[in-house]
Amino acid sequence: MNIQIDSKGKIRHFLSIDGINRGHLLELMATAQGFLTADGDIIHAPTVLAGKTIANLFFEPSTRTRCSFEIAAKNLGAQVINFTSATSSLKKGESLSDTVQTLVAMGVDALVIRHQESRAPEKIARNLLRDIPVINAGDGIHAHPSQALLDMLTISRHKANFRDLSVAIIGDISHSRVARSDVQALMTLEVSDIRLVGPHKLIPNDLAQLGLPIYTQLEKGVRDVDVIICLRIQHERMQDELDMSATDYYQQFGLTKRSLGFAKPNAIVMHPMPMNRGVEIESAVADGDRSVIFEQVRNGIVARMAILQTLLA
Ligand code: NCD
């Protein structure tokens, strides 16, 4: 059962892009867009969530996403409490469920959850003491739907029509919840050409089975694309799983000025961050005029404002 949508067809929990339809996604994008001025500045709306309290529960290290949700909530006038597992009673052996239910019992109005275990936010959403929205801020290798929303918003600010786009996702797709959510969002928006680019070992079966084209050569993978999404290469995986040094990876799959030259002249370059300069991307590209990486960070705020407003206001 899709627990994300209520009986009236409204989004109740934001757990995954899977289960969110095209209409919902476009509406969230439009709402997020509404929080940006023509110059791209963020518009605050401090009455929207006045009196509400959002709990940020991060069971995995994160600064960017946690801060982004906190700023988004505060821009809408909500109060925020931050809970990190390092300092919690989980260390004293309390179960995850008891920790969460305690916060729910205290009267928080929504939970934003990041967890190392895939589908942990969904499990929590299914067992709540009170019916409040749960927002997935990244779970295991499963999903990172708010990142997908901000990525789609960013693409929409540069490209007119999703259906005609060619998008290349490059890197460690196997371990990437961002890649999975981005693919779902791009498919929902009916993008015609979604390419998975990287060493064979980093292309997962679940996505390969969708029938998406796979490229193990970067130049072919980015040829004539409109959008490039670079993913972080986890150094710790290089030796064991990949059997490739960071230098070799950079030579074969690093997005450099040269390899970017195979994409369309107006192609945009994206990265969810944190990025390893000189491993998956050349600094000159990350800081170059085709990079929208820091724009993604800003769009992350308004994307999360849109999610919070849609679920809570
Ligand atoms: C991503 C994540 O945590 O999934 N980062 C983020 O949310 N900004 C990507 C990553 O860790 O590589």
XYZ file of C-alpha atoms and ligand atoms in Angstrom:
325
model
C 0.000 0.000 0.000
C 1.228 3.489 -0.783
C 1.141 5.144 2.611
C 2.451 8.401 1.174
C -0.896 9.490 -0.265
C -4.062 9.906 1.827
C -7.605 8.946 0.805
C -8.146 12.423 -0.700
C -5.075 12.047 -2.945
C -2.932 14.437 -0.910
C 0.687 13.767 0.019
C 0.794 12.699 3.658
C 4.362 11.403 4.030
C 7.320 12.139 1.744
C 9.240 8.881 1.767
C 10.197 8.174 -1.816
C 9.570 9.502 -5.330
C 8.140 6.096 -6.114
C 4.441 6.566 -5.367
C 4.436 10.314 -6.003
C 2.766 10.991 -9.345
C 3.669 13.492 -12.036
C 1.019 15.955 -10.865
C 2.295 15.883 -7.282
C 5.868 16.307 -8.407
C 5.069 19.236 -10.705
C 3.036 20.856 -7.941
C 5.893 20.527 -5.452
C 8.275 22.012 -8.028
C 5.903 24.920 -8.656
C 5.522 25.534 -4.922
C 9.302 25.529 -4.499
C 9.680 27.849 -7.478
C 7.230 30.214 -5.792
C 9.716 30.687 -2.949
C 12.324 32.109 -5.359
C 12.456 35.636 -6.707
C 13.299 36.248 -10.371
C 16.899 36.771 -9.249
C 16.923 33.472 -7.426
C 16.725 34.855 -3.900
C 14.778 32.924 -1.288
C 11.455 34.370 -0.133
C 10.622 33.788 3.531
C 7.043 33.083 4.586
C 7.187 33.063 8.380
C 3.464 32.656 9.010
C 3.022 29.424 7.025
C 4.221 27.114 9.801
C 4.026 29.500 12.765
C 3.452 27.532 15.973
C 4.612 24.227 14.473
C 7.594 22.228 15.656
C 9.638 20.093 13.274
C 11.937 17.395 14.644
C 15.080 16.710 12.662
C 16.201 13.168 13.479
C 19.545 12.353 11.951
C 20.869 8.901 12.720
C 23.692 9.294 10.206
C 26.237 12.098 9.913
C 24.983 15.002 7.821
C 25.470 18.710 7.894
C 24.175 19.897 4.562
C 20.811 18.184 4.472
C 20.149 18.733 8.180
C 20.935 22.463 7.923
C 18.889 22.714 4.754
C 15.774 21.268 6.420
C 16.351 23.456 9.481
C 16.652 26.652 7.446
C 13.635 25.665 5.329
C 11.509 25.096 8.439
C 12.639 28.378 10.016
C 11.970 30.316 6.792
C 8.364 29.140 7.179
C 8.225 30.199 10.824
C 8.437 26.747 12.423
C 10.514 25.836 15.444
C 13.089 23.110 14.946
C 14.567 20.603 17.311
C 17.638 18.710 16.247
C 18.261 15.215 17.394
C 21.491 13.431 16.512
C 22.070 9.824 17.447
C 25.583 10.470 18.756
C 24.212 12.276 21.814
C 20.971 10.368 22.335
C 19.567 7.635 24.566
C 20.058 5.249 21.667
C 23.561 5.111 23.063
C 22.000 3.834 26.313
C 20.281 1.044 24.403
C 16.877 2.604 23.798
C 15.172 1.322 20.668
C 14.719 3.547 17.643
C 10.964 3.228 17.949
C 10.923 4.375 21.595
C 13.151 7.332 20.752
C 10.853 8.389 17.945
C 7.606 7.812 19.871
C 8.955 9.907 22.746
C 9.350 12.873 20.421
C 5.942 12.217 18.898
C 4.412 12.111 22.390
C 6.010 15.480 23.125
C 3.852 16.954 20.385
C 6.146 17.582 17.446
C 4.258 18.236 14.214
C 6.511 16.430 11.727
C 9.556 14.184 11.643
C 12.451 14.617 9.225
C 14.470 11.412 9.324
C 17.812 10.320 7.967
C 18.835 6.758 8.694
C 21.536 4.385 7.490
C 18.992 1.607 7.089
C 16.947 1.538 3.878
C 13.212 2.025 4.551
C 13.648 3.017 8.221
C 11.555 6.214 7.707
C 8.757 4.163 6.145
C 8.771 1.748 9.096
C 8.519 4.707 11.444
C 5.675 6.214 9.407
C 3.726 2.955 9.668
C 3.971 2.837 13.465
C 3.312 6.333 14.706
C 1.558 7.092 17.976
C -0.040 10.121 16.320
C -0.601 10.675 12.628
C 2.041 13.241 11.687
C 3.997 13.594 8.435
C 7.301 11.773 8.067
C 9.853 13.126 5.603
C 12.698 10.951 4.404
C 15.984 12.875 4.407
C 17.924 9.903 3.005
C 17.682 6.220 3.989
C 20.463 3.736 3.296
C 20.855 3.229 -0.420
C 17.098 3.407 -0.939
C 15.908 6.978 -1.466
C 16.652 10.654 -1.065
C 13.456 12.225 -2.374
C 14.090 15.811 -1.261
C 17.379 15.727 -3.190
C 15.491 14.496 -6.255
C 12.996 17.340 -5.901
C 15.728 19.964 -5.673
C 17.524 18.359 -8.608
C 14.372 18.478 -10.775
C 13.772 22.072 -9.724
C 17.340 22.949 -10.688
C 17.008 21.273 -14.086
C 13.690 23.041 -14.704
C 15.338 26.418 -14.142
C 17.749 25.726 -17.015
C 15.920 23.440 -19.413
C 12.504 23.998 -20.939
C 11.126 20.549 -21.572
C 11.856 17.418 -19.529
C 10.579 15.045 -22.204
C 13.313 16.007 -24.675
C 16.227 15.830 -22.273
C 19.236 13.533 -22.205
C 20.550 13.090 -18.682
C 23.710 11.208 -17.703
C 24.195 10.004 -14.121
C 27.854 9.213 -13.543
C 29.631 7.359 -10.777
C 28.823 5.086 -7.878
C 25.213 4.469 -8.768
C 25.081 1.186 -6.813
C 25.401 2.837 -3.441
C 23.544 6.005 -4.298
C 20.115 6.820 -2.929
C 20.377 10.087 -4.865
C 20.711 8.198 -8.159
C 17.704 5.998 -7.371
C 15.464 8.937 -6.478
C 16.707 11.019 -9.414
C 16.003 8.179 -11.849
C 12.476 7.808 -10.474
C 11.863 11.546 -10.702
C 13.270 11.779 -14.242
C 11.089 8.831 -15.275
C 8.044 10.417 -13.639
C 8.733 13.567 -15.662
C 9.012 11.378 -18.780
C 12.610 12.212 -19.643
C 13.357 10.281 -22.820
C 17.050 9.503 -22.322
C 18.367 8.618 -18.859
C 21.862 7.136 -18.985
C 23.760 5.277 -16.269
C 27.480 5.858 -16.643
C 30.298 4.230 -14.673
C 32.334 1.087 -14.126
C 30.211 -2.065 -14.437
C 30.615 -2.879 -10.774
C 28.957 0.377 -9.790
C 25.835 -0.032 -11.930
C 23.184 -1.785 -9.843
C 20.850 -4.492 -11.141
C 17.716 -2.827 -9.862
C 18.312 0.179 -12.129
C 19.775 -1.818 -15.020
C 16.560 -3.860 -15.006
C 14.572 -0.733 -15.751
C 16.086 -0.965 -19.215
C 18.038 2.275 -18.964
C 21.081 2.477 -21.240
C 24.378 1.725 -19.520
C 27.676 3.259 -20.583
C 31.033 2.125 -19.296
C 32.877 4.752 -21.298
C 32.508 8.312 -20.146
C 32.853 9.999 -23.524
C 30.030 7.946 -24.996
C 27.967 8.331 -21.862
C 28.018 12.123 -21.925
C 27.888 12.572 -25.677
C 25.284 15.249 -26.533
C 23.611 15.174 -23.112
C 21.846 18.212 -21.644
C 22.382 17.387 -17.981
C 25.202 15.617 -16.137
C 24.731 14.435 -12.570
C 28.045 13.464 -10.960
C 27.973 11.266 -7.890
C 30.434 10.958 -5.060
C 32.906 8.131 -5.237
C 33.349 6.582 -1.850
C 37.089 6.266 -1.363
C 36.615 3.450 1.095
C 35.034 1.338 -1.647
C 37.730 1.905 -4.248
C 40.114 -0.804 -3.223
C 37.777 -3.559 -2.019
C 34.911 -3.455 -4.454
C 36.174 -1.554 -7.402
C 39.754 -2.626 -7.656
C 40.651 0.775 -9.095
C 42.721 3.609 -7.666
C 41.275 7.108 -7.352
C 43.728 8.196 -10.051
C 42.509 5.495 -12.437
C 38.923 6.389 -11.706
C 39.595 10.044 -12.427
C 41.258 9.151 -15.694
C 38.360 7.011 -16.854
C 35.301 8.627 -15.308
C 36.326 11.996 -13.880
C 34.318 14.823 -15.392
C 36.994 17.136 -16.764
C 36.841 20.087 -19.121
C 37.857 17.677 -21.851
C 35.148 15.063 -21.186
C 32.541 17.773 -20.638
C 33.354 18.843 -24.199
C 31.439 15.791 -25.471
C 28.185 16.991 -23.918
C 25.980 19.670 -25.493
C 27.575 23.127 -25.338
C 24.892 24.312 -22.900
C 24.883 21.185 -20.735
C 24.635 21.777 -16.995
C 26.750 19.957 -14.401
C 25.213 18.856 -11.106
C 26.484 17.106 -7.970
C 24.584 16.392 -4.715
C 27.738 17.023 -2.657
C 29.926 16.333 -0.813
C 32.223 16.163 -3.836
C 35.729 14.830 -4.217
C 37.534 17.248 -6.471
C 40.072 15.432 -8.584
C 38.258 12.087 -8.237
C 34.805 12.354 -9.841
C 35.094 15.948 -10.995
C 37.800 18.404 -11.980
C 37.845 21.588 -9.915
C 37.691 23.713 -13.066
C 34.394 22.006 -13.959
C 32.954 22.175 -10.438
C 33.663 25.913 -10.350
C 33.086 26.508 -14.065
C 30.266 28.344 -15.805
C 28.308 25.161 -16.574
C 28.230 24.068 -12.943
C 24.962 24.573 -11.054
C 26.222 22.783 -7.956
C 25.862 25.695 -5.558
C 22.544 26.622 -7.110
C 21.401 23.118 -6.151
C 22.268 23.895 -2.544
C 20.115 27.034 -2.619
C 17.289 25.231 -4.424
C 17.462 22.613 -1.674
C 16.105 25.183 0.770
C 13.049 26.073 -1.309
C 12.444 22.434 -2.286
C 12.299 21.552 1.421
C 10.109 24.580 2.146
C 7.719 23.235 -0.506
C 7.694 19.769 1.067
C 7.073 21.133 4.568
C 4.334 23.498 3.404
C 2.609 20.807 1.350
C 2.575 18.282 4.180
C 1.933 20.611 7.101
C 0.163 23.821 6.204
C 24.101 12.692 -0.480
C 23.599 11.707 0.503
O 23.826 11.819 1.705
O 22.926 10.787 0.072
N 24.445 13.918 0.037
C 23.521 14.820 0.439
O 22.442 14.511 0.884
N 23.842 16.104 0.273
C 25.114 12.169 -1.398
C 26.344 11.517 -0.854
O 26.516 11.314 0.323
O 27.176 11.165 -1.695
